[in-house]
Short mmCIF file of N, CA, C and O in Angstrom, two decimals:
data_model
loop_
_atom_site.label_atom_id
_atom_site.label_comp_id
_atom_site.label_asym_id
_atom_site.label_seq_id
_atom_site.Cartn_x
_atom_site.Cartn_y
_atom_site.Cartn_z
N UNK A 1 56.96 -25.13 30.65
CA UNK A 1 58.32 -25.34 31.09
C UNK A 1 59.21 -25.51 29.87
O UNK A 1 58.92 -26.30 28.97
N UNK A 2 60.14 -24.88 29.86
CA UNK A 2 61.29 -24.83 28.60
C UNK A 2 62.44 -25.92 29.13
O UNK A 2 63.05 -26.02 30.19
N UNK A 3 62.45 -26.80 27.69
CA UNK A 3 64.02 -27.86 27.81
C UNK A 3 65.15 -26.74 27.53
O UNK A 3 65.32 -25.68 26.92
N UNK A 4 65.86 -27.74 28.47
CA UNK A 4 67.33 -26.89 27.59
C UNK A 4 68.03 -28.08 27.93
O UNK A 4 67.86 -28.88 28.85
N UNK A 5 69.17 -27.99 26.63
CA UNK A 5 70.03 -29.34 26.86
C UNK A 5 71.15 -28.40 27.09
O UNK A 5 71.22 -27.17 27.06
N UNK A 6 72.25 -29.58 27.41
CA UNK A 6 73.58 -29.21 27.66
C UNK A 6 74.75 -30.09 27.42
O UNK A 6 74.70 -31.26 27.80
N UNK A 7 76.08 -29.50 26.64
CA UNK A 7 76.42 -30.01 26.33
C UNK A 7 77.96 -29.67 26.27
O UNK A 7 78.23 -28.91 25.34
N UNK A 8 78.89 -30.01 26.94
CA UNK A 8 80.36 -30.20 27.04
C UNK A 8 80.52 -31.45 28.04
O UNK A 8 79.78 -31.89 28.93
N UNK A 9 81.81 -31.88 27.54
CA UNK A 9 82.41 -32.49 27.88
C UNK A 9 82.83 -32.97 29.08
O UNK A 9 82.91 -34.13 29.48
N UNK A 10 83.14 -31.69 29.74
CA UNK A 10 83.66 -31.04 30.58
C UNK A 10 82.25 -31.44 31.81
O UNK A 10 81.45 -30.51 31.87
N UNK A 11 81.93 -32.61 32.69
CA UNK A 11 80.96 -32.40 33.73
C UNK A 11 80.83 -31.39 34.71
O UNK A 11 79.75 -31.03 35.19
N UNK A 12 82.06 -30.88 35.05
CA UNK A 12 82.11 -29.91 36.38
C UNK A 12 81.07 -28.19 35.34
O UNK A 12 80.39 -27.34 35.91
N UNK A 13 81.33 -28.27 33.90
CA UNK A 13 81.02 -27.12 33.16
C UNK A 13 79.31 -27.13 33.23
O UNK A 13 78.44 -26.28 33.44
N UNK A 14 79.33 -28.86 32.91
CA UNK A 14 77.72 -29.46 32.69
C UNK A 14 76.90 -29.00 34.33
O UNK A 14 75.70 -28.82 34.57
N UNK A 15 77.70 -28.95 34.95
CA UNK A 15 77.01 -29.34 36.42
C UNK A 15 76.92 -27.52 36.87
O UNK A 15 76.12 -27.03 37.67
N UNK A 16 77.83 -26.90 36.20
CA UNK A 16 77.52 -25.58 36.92
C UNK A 16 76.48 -24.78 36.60
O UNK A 16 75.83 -24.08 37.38
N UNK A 17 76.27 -24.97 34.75
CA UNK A 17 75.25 -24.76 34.33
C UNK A 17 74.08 -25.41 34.74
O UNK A 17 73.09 -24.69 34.67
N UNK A 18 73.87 -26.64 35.18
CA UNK A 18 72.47 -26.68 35.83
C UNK A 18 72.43 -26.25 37.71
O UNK A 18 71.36 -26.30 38.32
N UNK A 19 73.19 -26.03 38.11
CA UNK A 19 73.06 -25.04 39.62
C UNK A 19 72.44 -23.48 38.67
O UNK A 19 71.29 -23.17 38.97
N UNK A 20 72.84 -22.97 38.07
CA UNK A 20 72.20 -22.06 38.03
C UNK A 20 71.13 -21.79 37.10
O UNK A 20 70.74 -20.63 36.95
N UNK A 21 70.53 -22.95 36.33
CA UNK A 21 69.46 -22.94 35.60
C UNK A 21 68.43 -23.88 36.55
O UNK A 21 67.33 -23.34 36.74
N UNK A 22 68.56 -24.78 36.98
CA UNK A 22 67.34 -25.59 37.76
C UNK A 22 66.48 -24.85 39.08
O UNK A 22 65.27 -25.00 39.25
N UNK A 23 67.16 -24.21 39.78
CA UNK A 23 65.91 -22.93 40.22
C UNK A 23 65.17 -22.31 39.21
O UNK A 23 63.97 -22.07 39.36
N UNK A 24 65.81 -22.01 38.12
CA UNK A 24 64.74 -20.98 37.33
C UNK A 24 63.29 -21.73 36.83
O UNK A 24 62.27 -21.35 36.24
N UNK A 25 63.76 -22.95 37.38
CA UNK A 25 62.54 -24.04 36.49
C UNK A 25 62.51 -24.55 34.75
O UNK A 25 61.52 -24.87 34.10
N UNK A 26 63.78 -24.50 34.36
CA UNK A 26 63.68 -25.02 33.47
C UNK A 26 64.40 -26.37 33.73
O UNK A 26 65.42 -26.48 34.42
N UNK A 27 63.71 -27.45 33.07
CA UNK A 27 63.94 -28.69 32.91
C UNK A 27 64.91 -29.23 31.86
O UNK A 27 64.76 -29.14 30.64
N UNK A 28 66.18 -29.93 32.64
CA UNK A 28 67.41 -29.85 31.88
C UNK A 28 67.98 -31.06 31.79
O UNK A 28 67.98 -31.78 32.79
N UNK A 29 68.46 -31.42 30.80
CA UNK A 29 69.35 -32.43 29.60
C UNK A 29 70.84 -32.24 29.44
O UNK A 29 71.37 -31.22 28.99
N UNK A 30 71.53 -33.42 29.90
CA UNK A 30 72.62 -33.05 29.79
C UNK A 30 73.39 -34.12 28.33
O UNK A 30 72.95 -35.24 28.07
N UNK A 31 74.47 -33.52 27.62
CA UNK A 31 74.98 -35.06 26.97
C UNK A 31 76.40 -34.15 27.54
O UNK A 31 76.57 -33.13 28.21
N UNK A 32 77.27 -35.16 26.88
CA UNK A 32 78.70 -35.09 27.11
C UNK A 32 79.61 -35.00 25.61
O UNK A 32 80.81 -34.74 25.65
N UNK A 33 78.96 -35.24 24.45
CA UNK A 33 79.52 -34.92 23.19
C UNK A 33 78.16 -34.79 22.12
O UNK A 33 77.02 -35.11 22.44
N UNK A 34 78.48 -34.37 21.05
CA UNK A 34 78.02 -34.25 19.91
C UNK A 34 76.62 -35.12 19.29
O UNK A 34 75.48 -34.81 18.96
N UNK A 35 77.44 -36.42 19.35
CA UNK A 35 76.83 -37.43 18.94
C UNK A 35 75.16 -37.72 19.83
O UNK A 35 74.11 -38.15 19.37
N UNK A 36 75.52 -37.23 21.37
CA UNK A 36 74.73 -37.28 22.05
C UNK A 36 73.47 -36.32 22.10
O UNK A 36 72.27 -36.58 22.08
N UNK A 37 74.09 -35.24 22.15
CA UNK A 37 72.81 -34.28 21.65
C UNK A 37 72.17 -34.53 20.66
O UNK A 37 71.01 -34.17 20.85
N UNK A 38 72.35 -35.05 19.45
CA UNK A 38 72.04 -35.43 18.45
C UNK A 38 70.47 -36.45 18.79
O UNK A 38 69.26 -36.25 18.68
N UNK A 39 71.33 -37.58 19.24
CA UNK A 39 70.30 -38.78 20.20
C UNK A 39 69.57 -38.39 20.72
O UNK A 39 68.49 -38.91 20.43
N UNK A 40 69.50 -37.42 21.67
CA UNK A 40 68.66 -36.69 23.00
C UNK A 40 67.46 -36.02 21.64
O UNK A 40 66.30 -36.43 21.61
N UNK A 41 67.93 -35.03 20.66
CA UNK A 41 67.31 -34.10 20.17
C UNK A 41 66.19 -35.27 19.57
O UNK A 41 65.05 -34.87 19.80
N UNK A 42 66.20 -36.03 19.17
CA UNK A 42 65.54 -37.23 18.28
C UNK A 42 64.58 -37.30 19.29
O UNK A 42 63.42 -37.20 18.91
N UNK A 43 64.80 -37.45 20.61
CA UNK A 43 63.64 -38.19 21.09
C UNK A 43 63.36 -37.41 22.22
O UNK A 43 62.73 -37.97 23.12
N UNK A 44 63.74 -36.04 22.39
CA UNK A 44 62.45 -35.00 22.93
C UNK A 44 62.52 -33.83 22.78
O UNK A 44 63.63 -33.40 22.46
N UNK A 45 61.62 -33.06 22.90
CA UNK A 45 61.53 -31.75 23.07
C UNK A 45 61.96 -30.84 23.19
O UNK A 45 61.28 -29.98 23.73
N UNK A 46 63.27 -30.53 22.80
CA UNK A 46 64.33 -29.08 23.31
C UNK A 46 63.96 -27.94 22.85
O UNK A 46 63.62 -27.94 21.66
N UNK A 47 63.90 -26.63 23.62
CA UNK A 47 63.92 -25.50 23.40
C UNK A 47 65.48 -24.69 22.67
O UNK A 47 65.78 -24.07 21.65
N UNK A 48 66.04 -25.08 23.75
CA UNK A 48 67.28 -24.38 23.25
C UNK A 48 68.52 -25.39 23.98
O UNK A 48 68.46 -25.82 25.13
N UNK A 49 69.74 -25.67 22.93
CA UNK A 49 70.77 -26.26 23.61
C UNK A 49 72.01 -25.24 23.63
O UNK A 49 71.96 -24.23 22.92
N UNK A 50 72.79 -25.41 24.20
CA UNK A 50 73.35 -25.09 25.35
C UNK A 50 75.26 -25.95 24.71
O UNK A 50 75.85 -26.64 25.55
N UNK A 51 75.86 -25.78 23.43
CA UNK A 51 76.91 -26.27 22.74
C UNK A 51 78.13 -26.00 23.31
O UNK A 51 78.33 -24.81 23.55
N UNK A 52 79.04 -26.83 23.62
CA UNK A 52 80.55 -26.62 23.40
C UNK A 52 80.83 -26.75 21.94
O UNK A 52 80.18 -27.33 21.07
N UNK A 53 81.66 -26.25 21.88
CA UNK A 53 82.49 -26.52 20.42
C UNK A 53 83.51 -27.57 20.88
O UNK A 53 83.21 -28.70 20.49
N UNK A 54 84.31 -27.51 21.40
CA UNK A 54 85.36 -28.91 21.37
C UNK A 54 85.39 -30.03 22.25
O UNK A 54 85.87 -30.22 23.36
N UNK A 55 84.70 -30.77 21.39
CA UNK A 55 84.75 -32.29 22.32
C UNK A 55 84.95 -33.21 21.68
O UNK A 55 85.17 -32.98 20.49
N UNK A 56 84.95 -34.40 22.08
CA UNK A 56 84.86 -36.51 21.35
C UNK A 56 83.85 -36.09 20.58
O UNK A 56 83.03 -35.19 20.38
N UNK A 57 84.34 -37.33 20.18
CA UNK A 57 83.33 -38.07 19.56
C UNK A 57 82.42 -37.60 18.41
O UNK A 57 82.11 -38.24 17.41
N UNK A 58 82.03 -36.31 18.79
CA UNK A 58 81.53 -35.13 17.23
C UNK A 58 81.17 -33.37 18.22
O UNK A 58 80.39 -33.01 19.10
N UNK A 59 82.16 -32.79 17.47
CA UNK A 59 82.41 -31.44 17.97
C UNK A 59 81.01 -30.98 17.59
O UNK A 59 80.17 -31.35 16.77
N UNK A 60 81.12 -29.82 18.71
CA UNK A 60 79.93 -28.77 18.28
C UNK A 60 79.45 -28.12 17.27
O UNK A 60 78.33 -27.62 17.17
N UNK A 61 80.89 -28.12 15.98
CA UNK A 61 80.48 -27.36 14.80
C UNK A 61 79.65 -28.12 14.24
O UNK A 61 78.53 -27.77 13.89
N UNK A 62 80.49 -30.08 14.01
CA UNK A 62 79.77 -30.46 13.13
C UNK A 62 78.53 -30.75 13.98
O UNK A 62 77.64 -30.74 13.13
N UNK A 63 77.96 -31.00 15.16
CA UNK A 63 76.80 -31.13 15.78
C UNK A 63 76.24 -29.96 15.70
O UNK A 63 75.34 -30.05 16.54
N UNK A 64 76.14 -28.48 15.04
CA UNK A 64 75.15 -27.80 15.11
C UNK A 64 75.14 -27.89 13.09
O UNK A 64 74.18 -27.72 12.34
N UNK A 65 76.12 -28.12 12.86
CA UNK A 65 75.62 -28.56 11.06
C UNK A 65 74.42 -29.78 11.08
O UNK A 65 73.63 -30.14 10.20
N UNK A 66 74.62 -30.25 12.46
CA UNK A 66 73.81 -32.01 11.70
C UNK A 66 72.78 -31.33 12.26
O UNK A 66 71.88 -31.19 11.42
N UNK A 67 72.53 -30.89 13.22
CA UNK A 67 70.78 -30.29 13.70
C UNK A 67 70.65 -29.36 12.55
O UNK A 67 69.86 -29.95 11.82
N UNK A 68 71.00 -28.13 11.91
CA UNK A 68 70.44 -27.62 11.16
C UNK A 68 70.04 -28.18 10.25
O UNK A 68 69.19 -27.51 9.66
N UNK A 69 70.30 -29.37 9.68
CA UNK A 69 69.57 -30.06 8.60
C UNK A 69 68.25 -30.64 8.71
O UNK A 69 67.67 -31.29 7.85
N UNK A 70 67.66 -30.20 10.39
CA UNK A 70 66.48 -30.33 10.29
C UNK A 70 65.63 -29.54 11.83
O UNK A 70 64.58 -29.84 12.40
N UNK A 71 66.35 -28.78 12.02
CA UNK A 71 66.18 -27.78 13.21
C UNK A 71 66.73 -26.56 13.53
O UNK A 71 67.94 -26.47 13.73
N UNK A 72 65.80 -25.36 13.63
CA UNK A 72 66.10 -24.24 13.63
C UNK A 72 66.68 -23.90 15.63
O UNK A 72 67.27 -22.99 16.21
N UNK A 73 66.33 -24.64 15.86
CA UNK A 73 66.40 -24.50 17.64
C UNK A 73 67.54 -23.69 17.76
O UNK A 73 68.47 -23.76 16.96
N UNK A 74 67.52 -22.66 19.07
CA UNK A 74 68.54 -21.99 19.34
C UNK A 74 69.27 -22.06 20.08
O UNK A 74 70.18 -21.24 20.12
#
């Protein structure tokens, strides 16, 4: 089973993307900013996340700079 996280701001965006990913059977993670994916990524398993670029708290750019400093994930 493949993680996938998810991540905007935006819940109604968060929520549409898992209606159409949770039939497929992948098992899904949601945060609501930057900082959060960050947290989530630390302590499990993601395949692939799933970025906004503009949100609180820490945007998507600099949240895919801070994972590449130690994750290739796509």
């Amino acid at each position: 089973m493949y993680h996938v996280l998810i991540c905007d701001d935006q819940a109604d965006i968060v929520n549409a993307l898992k209606i159409y990913l949770a039939p497929e059977g992948y098992r899904l993670f949601e945060a609501f900013n930057g900082q959060q994916v960050l947290e989530i990524l630390q302590r499990e398993t993601i395949h692939l996340v799933l970025l906004d670029v503009m949100m609180p708290v820490m945007d998507g750019i600099t949240a895919t700079a801070k994972i590449r400093e130690f994750s290739n994930i796509p």
